[in-house]
Amino acid sequence: MSTETLVINSLGAQGDGIANGADGPIFVPFSLPGEKVAVARVKNQATIMSITEASADRIEPACRHFGLDGVGGTCGGCSLQHMAKPAYNVFKRATLIAALKSKGIETDVAEVIEAHAGERRRIVFTARKREKGLLIGFNQAGSRHIVELEECPITSSGILERLDDLRALGAAIATGSDHFRMTVTETTTGLDVSIDGVRGGAADRERRNLTETTLKMRGIARVSVNGEIVIEPHQPILDFGGAKVNMPPGAFCQATVPAEQAMAELVLAHVGKAKRVADLFSGIGTFALRLARNAQVLAVESDEKAIKALDHAARNTQGLKPVKIEKRDLFRRPMMVSELKTMDAVVFDPPRAGAEEQCRELAKSKVKTIVAVSCNALTLARDLSILIEGGYKITSVTPIDQFLWSPHVEVVVSLSKG
């Protein structure tokens, strides 16, 4: 390990400052362009010891867990709380533009739709049992050390106000000191608490403890352990444009309601008056159920519980056009050109790995409108390049800051052919 002073030239895609070293770039987390910092360095990774000259864009972090003097490093949940909002928005948009350019895509990119504090309705905590009670929080960056949660400005008040209840639930089921996860989602009917990684699952005694503990609380819709429902005082319901979905344990949903609404509005606007729409990687119906207000929808998803929840919601919501469901692994068996020929529009929102094989089939199709939704700018750029090579043209690119104070950005892109 060596100690030296560096000048930060730029920010990398993960939000780390980058300095030019004699043997290549040096990555300095929690630094900003133009800053002069004293660091301790191991190879190309450096840790700030002190800031000699601070950037005009450096601000006081919103959270005490972010790190001493705003340098960061205590809690691994956020990486950009030290950056002023104007520069932060420029960084998020520039990251997307750079990803597109890496695949030769030059196109207009809209300004970032901003995120705000207190909007996160879905949070994944790390927890473990200890003698003085359950430890719950987030892992320190690059470490298994859990930073005990005292505040979290990104998280909704509906979750933060129930931290003591969450500690009690975790303590009721944990049998040892091993780390486990608690995924907490704020639904319209209360908190859905999905506990995973508990050794031995829910044995009879722990199940009784968890049930008795839950029954003493208000505002807990459901508690599940390793995917098994232990107690469900209320069905955990999410509202997708008036369609009520009973969320399966641990199911994926968008992290914030405002971002979900912004994405849905863009998807609906881009699809327009299409009569037949395929929603690929549909999940529990974030877009499919909204699209069905105006179009016949084919919803395709590999997760059986998710697609069944979507189907149940569609069947029990008035005013929807027909929604057909198909359980299908689109990574192994993408929809072929012959299956796409009846579609006026296709929407796809894949996991971070993207939809490379599906896009190869879409590129050969004659579908007029495609709407791509992604949380990974690099795999999105790869997928878009495939579609462009197949004759599609990008008509709109909109970045959405769903993940406040992180380097990640959500993106909605529309494309057309013919």
CSV table of C-alpha atoms in Angstrom, one decimal:
chain,number,residue,atom,x,y,z
A,1,MET,CA,0.0,0.0,0.0
A,2,SER,CA,1.3,3.4,-0.9
A,3,THR,CA,0.2,6.9,0.0
A,4,GLU,CA,0.1,9.7,-2.6
A,5,THR,CA,-1.9,12.7,-3.8
A,6,LEU,CA,-4.0,12.5,-6.9
A,7,VAL,CA,-6.1,14.8,-9.1
A,8,ILE,CA,-9.4,13.4,-10.2
A,9,ASN,CA,-10.1,13.8,-13.9
A,10,SER,CA,-13.5,12.2,-14.4
A,11,LEU,CA,-16.1,9.8,-13.0
A,12,GLY,CA,-16.4,6.2,-14.2
A,13,ALA,CA,-19.6,4.3,-14.9
A,14,GLN,CA,-19.8,3.1,-11.3
A,15,GLY,CA,-19.5,6.7,-9.9
A,16,ASP,CA,-15.9,6.3,-8.8
A,17,GLY,CA,-13.5,9.2,-9.5
A,18,ILE,CA,-10.7,8.3,-11.9
A,19,ALA,CA,-7.2,9.7,-11.8
A,20,ASN,CA,-4.5,9.2,-14.4
A,21,GLY,CA,-1.6,7.1,-12.9
A,22,ALA,CA,1.7,6.2,-14.5
A,23,ASP,CA,0.5,2.7,-15.0
A,24,GLY,CA,-3.1,3.4,-16.0
A,25,PRO,CA,-6.3,4.7,-14.4
A,26,ILE,CA,-6.7,4.8,-10.6
A,27,PHE,CA,-10.2,4.4,-9.2
A,28,VAL,CA,-11.1,6.6,-6.2
A,29,PRO,CA,-14.6,6.1,-4.7
A,30,PHE,CA,-16.4,9.1,-3.3
A,31,SER,CA,-14.2,11.6,-5.2
A,32,LEU,CA,-15.3,14.2,-7.8
A,33,PRO,CA,-13.7,15.6,-11.0
A,34,GLY,CA,-11.3,18.4,-10.3
A,35,GLU,CA,-10.6,17.4,-6.7
A,36,LYS,CA,-7.1,16.9,-5.3
A,37,VAL,CA,-7.1,14.0,-2.8
A,38,ALA,CA,-4.6,12.2,-0.6
A,39,VAL,CA,-5.2,8.5,-0.9
A,40,ALA,CA,-3.9,5.1,0.2
A,41,ARG,CA,-3.5,3.0,-2.9
A,42,VAL,CA,-3.3,-0.7,-3.6
A,43,LYS,CA,-2.7,-1.3,-7.3
A,44,ASN,CA,-5.4,0.7,-9.2
A,45,GLN,CA,-7.8,1.0,-6.2
A,46,ALA,CA,-7.5,4.0,-3.8
A,47,THR,CA,-9.1,5.1,-0.6
A,48,ILE,CA,-9.4,8.8,0.3
A,49,MET,CA,-7.5,9.8,3.4
A,50,SER,CA,-8.2,13.5,3.0
A,51,ILE,CA,-9.4,16.0,0.5
A,52,THR,CA,-6.9,18.8,-0.3
A,53,GLU,CA,-9.0,20.7,-2.8
A,54,ALA,CA,-12.7,20.0,-2.9
A,55,SER,CA,-15.0,20.3,-6.0
A,56,ALA,CA,-17.6,23.0,-6.1
A,57,ASP,CA,-20.1,20.2,-6.7
A,58,ARG,CA,-19.3,18.5,-3.4
A,59,ILE,CA,-22.2,18.8,-0.9
A,60,GLU,CA,-23.0,17.5,2.6
A,61,PRO,CA,-24.4,14.0,2.4
A,62,ALA,CA,-28.1,13.5,3.4
A,63,CYS,CA,-27.4,10.5,5.6
A,64,ARG,CA,-25.1,10.0,8.6
A,65,HIS,CA,-24.3,6.5,7.4
A,66,PHE,CA,-22.7,7.7,4.1
A,67,GLY,CA,-19.4,8.3,5.8
A,68,LEU,CA,-17.1,10.6,7.8
A,69,ASP,CA,-17.0,14.1,6.4
A,70,GLY,CA,-18.9,13.0,3.3
A,71,VAL,CA,-16.0,10.9,2.1
A,72,GLY,CA,-18.2,7.8,2.1
A,73,GLY,CA,-17.5,4.2,2.7
A,74,THR,CA,-19.5,3.5,5.9
A,75,CYS,CA,-22.7,2.2,4.3
A,76,GLY,CA,-22.6,0.4,0.9
A,77,GLY,CA,-26.1,1.5,-0.1
A,78,CYS,CA,-25.3,4.8,-1.7
A,79,SER,CA,-22.3,6.0,-3.7
A,80,LEU,CA,-23.1,9.6,-4.8
A,81,GLN,CA,-24.7,11.5,-1.9
A,82,HIS,CA,-21.7,13.8,-1.9
A,83,MET,CA,-22.6,15.2,-5.4
A,84,ALA,CA,-24.8,18.2,-6.1
A,85,LYS,CA,-28.0,17.5,-8.0
A,86,PRO,CA,-27.2,19.3,-11.3
A,87,ALA,CA,-23.8,17.6,-11.7
A,88,TYR,CA,-25.4,14.3,-10.5
A,89,ASN,CA,-28.1,14.5,-13.2
A,90,VAL,CA,-25.5,15.3,-15.9
A,91,PHE,CA,-23.4,12.3,-14.8
A,92,LYS,CA,-26.4,9.9,-15.0
A,93,ARG,CA,-27.3,11.1,-18.5
A,94,ALA,CA,-23.7,11.1,-19.6
A,95,THR,CA,-23.3,7.5,-18.4
A,96,LEU,CA,-26.2,6.4,-20.7
A,97,ILE,CA,-24.8,8.4,-23.6
A,98,ALA,CA,-21.4,6.8,-23.2
A,99,ALA,CA,-22.9,3.3,-23.1
A,100,LEU,CA,-24.8,4.0,-26.4
A,101,LYS,CA,-21.7,5.5,-28.1
A,102,SER,CA,-19.8,2.3,-27.1
A,103,LYS,CA,-22.0,0.5,-29.6
A,104,GLY,CA,-21.9,3.3,-32.2
A,105,ILE,CA,-25.3,4.7,-31.3
A,106,GLU,CA,-25.6,8.4,-31.7
A,107,THR,CA,-29.1,9.7,-30.7
A,108,ASP,CA,-30.8,12.4,-28.8
A,109,VAL,CA,-31.2,11.6,-25.1
A,110,ALA,CA,-33.8,13.4,-23.0
A,111,GLU,CA,-33.1,15.0,-19.6
A,112,VAL,CA,-33.2,12.7,-16.6
A,113,ILE,CA,-36.5,12.3,-14.8
A,114,GLU,CA,-35.4,12.9,-11.3
A,115,ALA,CA,-35.8,10.7,-8.2
A,116,HIS,CA,-36.4,12.2,-4.7
A,117,ALA,CA,-35.7,11.1,-1.2
A,118,GLY,CA,-38.1,8.8,0.6
A,119,GLU,CA,-39.5,7.2,-2.5
A,120,ARG,CA,-38.1,3.6,-2.3
A,121,ARG,CA,-40.9,1.2,-1.5
A,122,ARG,CA,-38.8,-1.9,-1.9
A,123,ILE,CA,-35.6,-2.4,0.1
A,124,VAL,CA,-33.3,-5.5,0.7
A,125,PHE,CA,-31.8,-5.4,4.2
A,126,THR,CA,-29.1,-7.7,5.5
A,127,ALA,CA,-29.6,-9.0,9.1
A,128,ARG,CA,-28.2,-11.3,11.7
A,129,LYS,CA,-29.1,-12.3,15.2
A,130,ARG,CA,-26.9,-11.2,18.1
A,131,GLU,CA,-27.2,-11.2,21.9
A,132,LYS,CA,-28.6,-7.7,22.2
A,133,GLY,CA,-31.1,-8.0,19.4
A,134,LEU,CA,-31.3,-8.3,15.7
A,135,LEU,CA,-28.8,-6.3,13.6
A,136,ILE,CA,-30.4,-5.0,10.5
A,137,GLY,CA,-29.0,-2.6,7.9
A,138,PHE,CA,-26.8,-2.7,4.7
A,139,ASN,CA,-23.5,-4.2,4.0
A,140,GLN,CA,-20.5,-1.9,4.0
A,141,ALA,CA,-19.1,-1.7,0.5
A,142,GLY,CA,-16.9,-4.6,-0.3
A,143,SER,CA,-17.5,-6.2,3.1
A,144,ARG,CA,-19.8,-8.5,5.1
A,145,HIS,CA,-19.9,-6.0,7.9
A,146,ILE,CA,-23.5,-4.8,8.5
A,147,VAL,CA,-23.9,-1.1,9.1
A,148,GLU,CA,-26.8,-0.9,11.6
A,149,LEU,CA,-29.6,1.2,10.2
A,150,GLU,CA,-30.5,4.4,12.1
A,151,GLU,CA,-31.8,6.4,9.1
A,152,CYS,CA,-32.1,6.0,5.4
A,153,PRO,CA,-33.2,9.0,3.3
A,154,ILE,CA,-33.9,7.0,0.2
A,155,THR,CA,-36.4,4.7,1.9
A,156,SER,CA,-40.2,5.4,2.3
A,157,SER,CA,-41.4,6.4,5.8
A,158,GLY,CA,-43.8,3.5,5.7
A,159,ILE,CA,-40.8,1.1,5.9
A,160,LEU,CA,-38.6,3.2,8.2
A,161,GLU,CA,-41.3,3.6,10.8
A,162,ARG,CA,-41.6,-0.2,11.1
A,163,LEU,CA,-37.9,-0.9,11.7
A,164,ASP,CA,-38.5,-2.1,15.3
A,165,ASP,CA,-41.2,-4.5,14.0
A,166,LEU,CA,-38.8,-5.7,11.3
A,167,ARG,CA,-36.2,-6.4,13.9
A,168,ALA,CA,-38.7,-8.3,16.0
A,169,LEU,CA,-39.7,-10.4,13.0
A,170,GLY,CA,-36.1,-11.2,12.1
A,171,ALA,CA,-35.3,-12.1,15.7
A,172,ALA,CA,-38.3,-14.4,15.9
A,173,ILE,CA,-37.2,-16.6,13.0
A,174,ALA,CA,-33.3,-16.5,13.2
A,175,THR,CA,-31.7,-19.4,15.0
A,176,GLY,CA,-28.1,-18.6,14.7
A,177,SER,CA,-25.7,-15.7,13.9
A,178,ASP,CA,-25.6,-16.3,10.1
A,179,HIS,CA,-26.4,-13.4,7.8
A,180,PHE,CA,-29.8,-13.5,6.0
A,181,ARG,CA,-31.8,-11.1,3.8
A,182,MET,CA,-35.1,-9.3,4.5
A,183,THR,CA,-36.8,-7.9,1.4
A,184,VAL,CA,-39.4,-5.4,2.5
A,185,THR,CA,-42.0,-4.1,0.0
A,186,GLU,CA,-44.5,-1.4,0.9
A,187,THR,CA,-47.9,-2.4,-0.7
A,188,THR,CA,-51.3,-0.8,-0.5
A,189,THR,CA,-52.3,-3.2,2.2
A,190,GLY,CA,-49.2,-3.2,4.4
A,191,LEU,CA,-45.6,-4.4,4.3
A,192,ASP,CA,-44.7,-7.6,2.6
A,193,VAL,CA,-41.7,-9.1,4.4
A,194,SER,CA,-39.7,-11.9,2.5
A,195,ILE,CA,-37.0,-13.4,4.7
A,196,ASP,CA,-34.4,-15.5,2.8
A,197,GLY,CA,-31.3,-17.4,3.7
A,198,VAL,CA,-32.4,-18.5,7.1
A,199,ARG,CA,-30.7,-21.8,7.9
A,200,GLY,CA,-33.1,-24.6,8.3
A,201,GLY,CA,-36.1,-22.5,7.1
A,202,ALA,CA,-39.1,-22.1,9.3
A,203,ALA,CA,-39.1,-24.9,11.9
A,204,ASP,CA,-42.2,-25.4,14.0
A,205,ARG,CA,-41.0,-23.4,17.0
A,206,GLU,CA,-39.7,-20.5,14.9
A,207,ARG,CA,-42.9,-20.6,12.8
A,208,ARG,CA,-45.0,-20.2,16.0
A,209,ASN,CA,-42.7,-17.4,17.2
A,210,LEU,CA,-43.0,-15.6,13.9
A,211,THR,CA,-46.7,-16.0,13.7
A,212,GLU,CA,-47.3,-14.8,17.3
A,213,THR,CA,-45.0,-11.8,16.8
A,214,THR,CA,-46.7,-10.8,13.5
A,215,LEU,CA,-50.2,-11.0,15.1
A,216,LYS,CA,-49.2,-8.4,17.7
A,217,MET,CA,-48.4,-5.9,14.9
A,218,ARG,CA,-50.4,-3.7,12.6
A,219,GLY,CA,-49.4,-2.9,9.0
A,220,ILE,CA,-47.7,-6.2,8.2
A,221,ALA,CA,-49.5,-7.8,5.2
A,222,ARG,CA,-47.5,-11.0,4.9
A,223,VAL,CA,-44.3,-12.7,6.2
A,224,SER,CA,-42.6,-15.5,4.2
A,225,VAL,CA,-39.5,-17.5,4.9
A,226,ASN,CA,-37.3,-18.9,2.1
A,227,GLY,CA,-40.3,-18.4,-0.3
A,228,GLU,CA,-42.8,-20.1,2.0
A,229,ILE,CA,-45.7,-18.1,3.4
A,230,VAL,CA,-45.8,-18.3,7.2
A,231,ILE,CA,-48.6,-15.8,7.9
A,232,GLU,CA,-50.7,-13.5,5.7
A,233,PRO,CA,-53.0,-11.3,7.6
A,234,HIS,CA,-53.8,-9.4,4.4
A,235,GLN,CA,-53.0,-10.1,0.7
A,236,PRO,CA,-50.1,-7.7,-0.3
A,237,ILE,CA,-51.6,-5.7,-3.1
A,238,LEU,CA,-49.9,-3.6,-5.8
A,239,ASP,CA,-52.0,-1.3,-8.0
A,240,PHE,CA,-51.0,-1.2,-11.7
A,241,GLY,CA,-53.3,1.5,-13.2
A,242,GLY,CA,-56.4,0.2,-11.3
A,243,ALA,CA,-55.6,-3.5,-11.7
A,244,LYS,CA,-54.9,-5.0,-8.2
A,245,VAL,CA,-52.1,-7.6,-8.1
A,246,ASN,CA,-51.6,-10.0,-5.2
A,247,MET,CA,-47.8,-10.0,-5.2
A,248,PRO,CA,-46.1,-13.4,-4.8
A,249,PRO,CA,-43.5,-13.7,-2.0
A,250,GLY,CA,-40.3,-11.9,-3.0
A,251,ALA,CA,-41.6,-11.0,-6.5
A,252,PHE,CA,-39.9,-8.3,-8.4
A,253,CYS,CA,-41.5,-4.9,-8.6
A,254,GLN,CA,-40.2,-1.4,-9.6
A,255,ALA,CA,-38.3,0.1,-6.7
A,256,THR,CA,-40.3,3.4,-6.5
A,257,VAL,CA,-43.9,4.3,-7.5
A,258,PRO,CA,-43.0,7.6,-9.2
A,259,ALA,CA,-40.4,5.8,-11.5
A,260,GLU,CA,-42.9,3.1,-12.2
A,261,GLN,CA,-45.6,5.6,-13.2
A,262,ALA,CA,-43.1,7.5,-15.4
A,263,MET,CA,-42.0,4.4,-17.2
A,264,ALA,CA,-45.6,3.2,-17.6
A,265,GLU,CA,-46.7,6.6,-19.1
A,266,LEU,CA,-43.8,6.5,-21.6
A,267,VAL,CA,-44.5,2.9,-22.6
A,268,LEU,CA,-48.2,3.6,-23.1
A,269,ALA,CA,-47.4,6.8,-25.1
A,270,HIS,CA,-44.9,5.0,-27.4
A,271,VAL,CA,-47.2,2.0,-28.0
A,272,GLY,CA,-50.0,4.5,-28.9
A,273,LYS,CA,-53.0,2.9,-30.6
A,274,ALA,CA,-51.5,-0.5,-31.2
A,275,LYS,CA,-54.3,-3.1,-31.1
A,276,ARG,CA,-52.1,-6.2,-30.3
A,277,VAL,CA,-49.1,-5.9,-28.0
A,278,ALA,CA,-46.7,-8.4,-26.6
A,279,ASP,CA,-45.2,-7.7,-23.2
A,280,LEU,CA,-42.0,-9.8,-22.9
A,281,PHE,CA,-40.5,-10.4,-19.5
A,282,SER,CA,-43.8,-9.2,-18.1
A,283,GLY,CA,-43.3,-10.1,-14.5
A,284,ILE,CA,-46.4,-9.5,-12.4
A,285,GLY,CA,-47.9,-7.1,-15.0
A,286,THR,CA,-46.4,-3.6,-14.4
A,287,PHE,CA,-47.0,-2.8,-18.1
A,288,ALA,CA,-49.2,-5.6,-19.4
A,289,LEU,CA,-52.2,-4.7,-17.1
A,290,ARG,CA,-52.0,-1.0,-18.1
A,291,LEU,CA,-51.6,-1.8,-21.8
A,292,ALA,CA,-54.7,-4.0,-21.6
A,293,ARG,CA,-56.9,-0.9,-21.1
A,294,ASN,CA,-56.5,-0.2,-24.8
A,295,ALA,CA,-55.0,-3.3,-26.5
A,296,GLN,CA,-55.1,-7.1,-26.5
A,297,VAL,CA,-52.0,-8.2,-24.7
A,298,LEU,CA,-49.8,-11.3,-24.8
A,299,ALA,CA,-47.8,-11.4,-21.5
A,300,VAL,CA,-44.8,-13.7,-21.5
A,301,GLU,CA,-42.8,-14.5,-18.3
A,302,SER,CA,-40.7,-17.4,-17.0
A,303,ASP,CA,-41.7,-17.1,-13.3
A,304,GLU,CA,-44.8,-19.2,-12.8
A,305,LYS,CA,-45.9,-17.4,-9.6
A,306,ALA,CA,-45.5,-14.0,-11.3
A,307,ILE,CA,-47.5,-14.9,-14.4
A,308,LYS,CA,-50.3,-16.5,-12.4
A,309,ALA,CA,-50.6,-13.4,-10.3
A,310,LEU,CA,-50.8,-11.3,-13.5
A,311,ASP,CA,-53.5,-13.7,-14.9
A,312,HIS,CA,-55.5,-13.5,-11.7
A,313,ALA,CA,-55.4,-9.7,-11.7
A,314,ALA,CA,-56.4,-9.5,-15.4
A,315,ARG,CA,-59.4,-11.9,-14.8
A,316,ASN,CA,-60.6,-9.8,-11.9
A,317,THR,CA,-60.2,-6.3,-13.3
A,318,GLN,CA,-63.1,-4.8,-15.2
A,319,GLY,CA,-62.5,-2.8,-18.4
A,320,LEU,CA,-59.5,-4.8,-19.7
A,321,LYS,CA,-59.2,-6.2,-23.2
A,322,PRO,CA,-58.1,-9.9,-23.4
A,323,VAL,CA,-54.8,-10.7,-21.7
A,324,LYS,CA,-53.3,-14.0,-22.8
A,325,ILE,CA,-50.4,-15.4,-20.7
A,326,GLU,CA,-47.6,-17.7,-21.5
A,327,LYS,CA,-45.0,-19.2,-19.2
A,328,ARG,CA,-41.8,-19.2,-21.2
A,329,ASP,CA,-38.1,-18.7,-20.7
A,330,LEU,CA,-37.2,-16.1,-23.3
A,331,PHE,CA,-33.5,-16.6,-22.8
A,332,ARG,CA,-33.7,-20.2,-23.9
A,333,ARG,CA,-36.7,-19.9,-26.2
A,334,PRO,CA,-37.2,-16.4,-27.5
A,335,MET,CA,-40.4,-15.6,-29.4
A,336,MET,CA,-39.7,-16.3,-33.1
A,337,VAL,CA,-40.5,-14.1,-36.1
A,338,SER,CA,-43.4,-16.3,-37.0
A,339,GLU,CA,-44.9,-15.7,-33.6
A,340,LEU,CA,-44.4,-12.0,-33.7
A,341,LYS,CA,-46.1,-11.4,-37.0
A,342,THR,CA,-49.5,-10.7,-35.5
A,343,MET,CA,-48.2,-8.1,-33.1
A,344,ASP,CA,-48.4,-4.3,-33.7
A,345,ALA,CA,-46.1,-3.5,-30.8
A,346,VAL,CA,-43.7,-5.3,-28.5
A,347,VAL,CA,-42.6,-4.1,-25.0
A,348,PHE,CA,-39.7,-5.8,-23.3
A,349,ASP,CA,-38.2,-5.3,-19.8
A,350,PRO,CA,-35.6,-7.9,-19.2
A,351,PRO,CA,-33.3,-8.5,-16.2
A,352,ARG,CA,-29.9,-6.8,-16.1
A,353,ALA,CA,-28.5,-9.4,-18.6
A,354,GLY,CA,-30.7,-7.9,-21.3
A,355,ALA,CA,-32.5,-9.7,-24.1
A,356,GLU,CA,-29.9,-10.4,-26.8
A,357,GLU,CA,-31.4,-13.6,-28.3
A,358,GLN,CA,-34.9,-12.1,-28.2
A,359,CYS,CA,-33.7,-9.0,-29.9
A,360,ARG,CA,-32.2,-11.1,-32.7
A,361,GLU,CA,-35.6,-12.4,-33.5
A,362,LEU,CA,-37.3,-9.0,-33.1
A,363,ALA,CA,-34.7,-7.5,-35.5
A,364,LYS,CA,-35.9,-9.9,-38.2
A,365,SER,CA,-39.6,-9.1,-37.6
A,366,LYS,CA,-42.0,-6.6,-39.1
A,367,VAL,CA,-43.3,-5.3,-35.7
A,368,LYS,CA,-43.9,-1.6,-36.2
A,369,THR,CA,-43.1,-0.4,-32.7
A,370,ILE,CA,-40.8,-1.7,-30.0
A,371,VAL,CA,-40.4,-0.2,-26.6
A,372,ALA,CA,-37.3,-1.3,-24.6
A,373,VAL,CA,-37.1,-0.8,-20.8
A,374,SER,CA,-33.8,-1.5,-19.1
A,375,CYS,CA,-31.9,-0.9,-15.8
A,376,ASN,CA,-28.5,-1.7,-17.5
A,377,ALA,CA,-27.3,0.8,-20.0
A,378,LEU,CA,-24.5,-1.5,-21.4
A,379,THR,CA,-26.7,-4.5,-22.2
A,380,LEU,CA,-29.4,-2.1,-23.5
A,381,ALA,CA,-26.9,-0.6,-25.9
A,382,ARG,CA,-26.0,-4.0,-27.1
A,383,ASP,CA,-29.7,-5.0,-27.6
A,384,LEU,CA,-30.4,-1.7,-29.4
A,385,SER,CA,-27.5,-2.2,-31.8
A,386,ILE,CA,-29.0,-5.5,-32.8
A,387,LEU,CA,-32.4,-3.9,-33.5
A,388,ILE,CA,-30.8,-1.0,-35.4
A,389,GLU,CA,-28.9,-3.4,-37.6
A,390,GLY,CA,-32.2,-5.1,-38.3
A,391,GLY,CA,-33.7,-1.9,-39.7
A,392,TYR,CA,-35.2,-0.2,-36.6
A,393,LYS,CA,-34.7,3.5,-35.8
A,394,ILE,CA,-34.6,5.0,-32.3
A,395,THR,CA,-37.4,7.6,-31.9
A,396,SER,CA,-37.0,8.4,-28.2
A,397,VAL,CA,-34.6,7.7,-25.3
A,398,THR,CA,-35.5,8.7,-21.7
A,399,PRO,CA,-33.4,8.1,-18.6
A,400,ILE,CA,-35.2,7.8,-15.3
A,401,ASP,CA,-33.4,8.0,-12.0
A,402,GLN,CA,-35.1,5.3,-10.1
A,403,PHE,CA,-32.0,4.5,-8.0
A,404,LEU,CA,-31.2,7.7,-6.1
A,405,TRP,CA,-27.6,8.3,-5.3
A,406,SER,CA,-26.4,5.2,-7.1
A,407,PRO,CA,-24.7,5.0,-10.5
A,408,HIS,CA,-27.7,3.0,-12.0
A,409,VAL,CA,-30.3,4.5,-14.3
A,410,GLU,CA,-33.5,3.2,-15.7
A,411,VAL,CA,-34.1,3.8,-19.4
A,412,VAL,CA,-37.2,3.7,-21.7
A,413,VAL,CA,-36.4,3.6,-25.5
A,414,SER,CA,-38.9,3.5,-28.4
A,415,LEU,CA,-38.0,2.2,-31.9
A,416,SER,CA,-39.9,2.0,-35.1
A,417,LYS,CA,-39.7,0.2,-38.4
A,418,GLY,CA,-41.4,0.9,-41.7
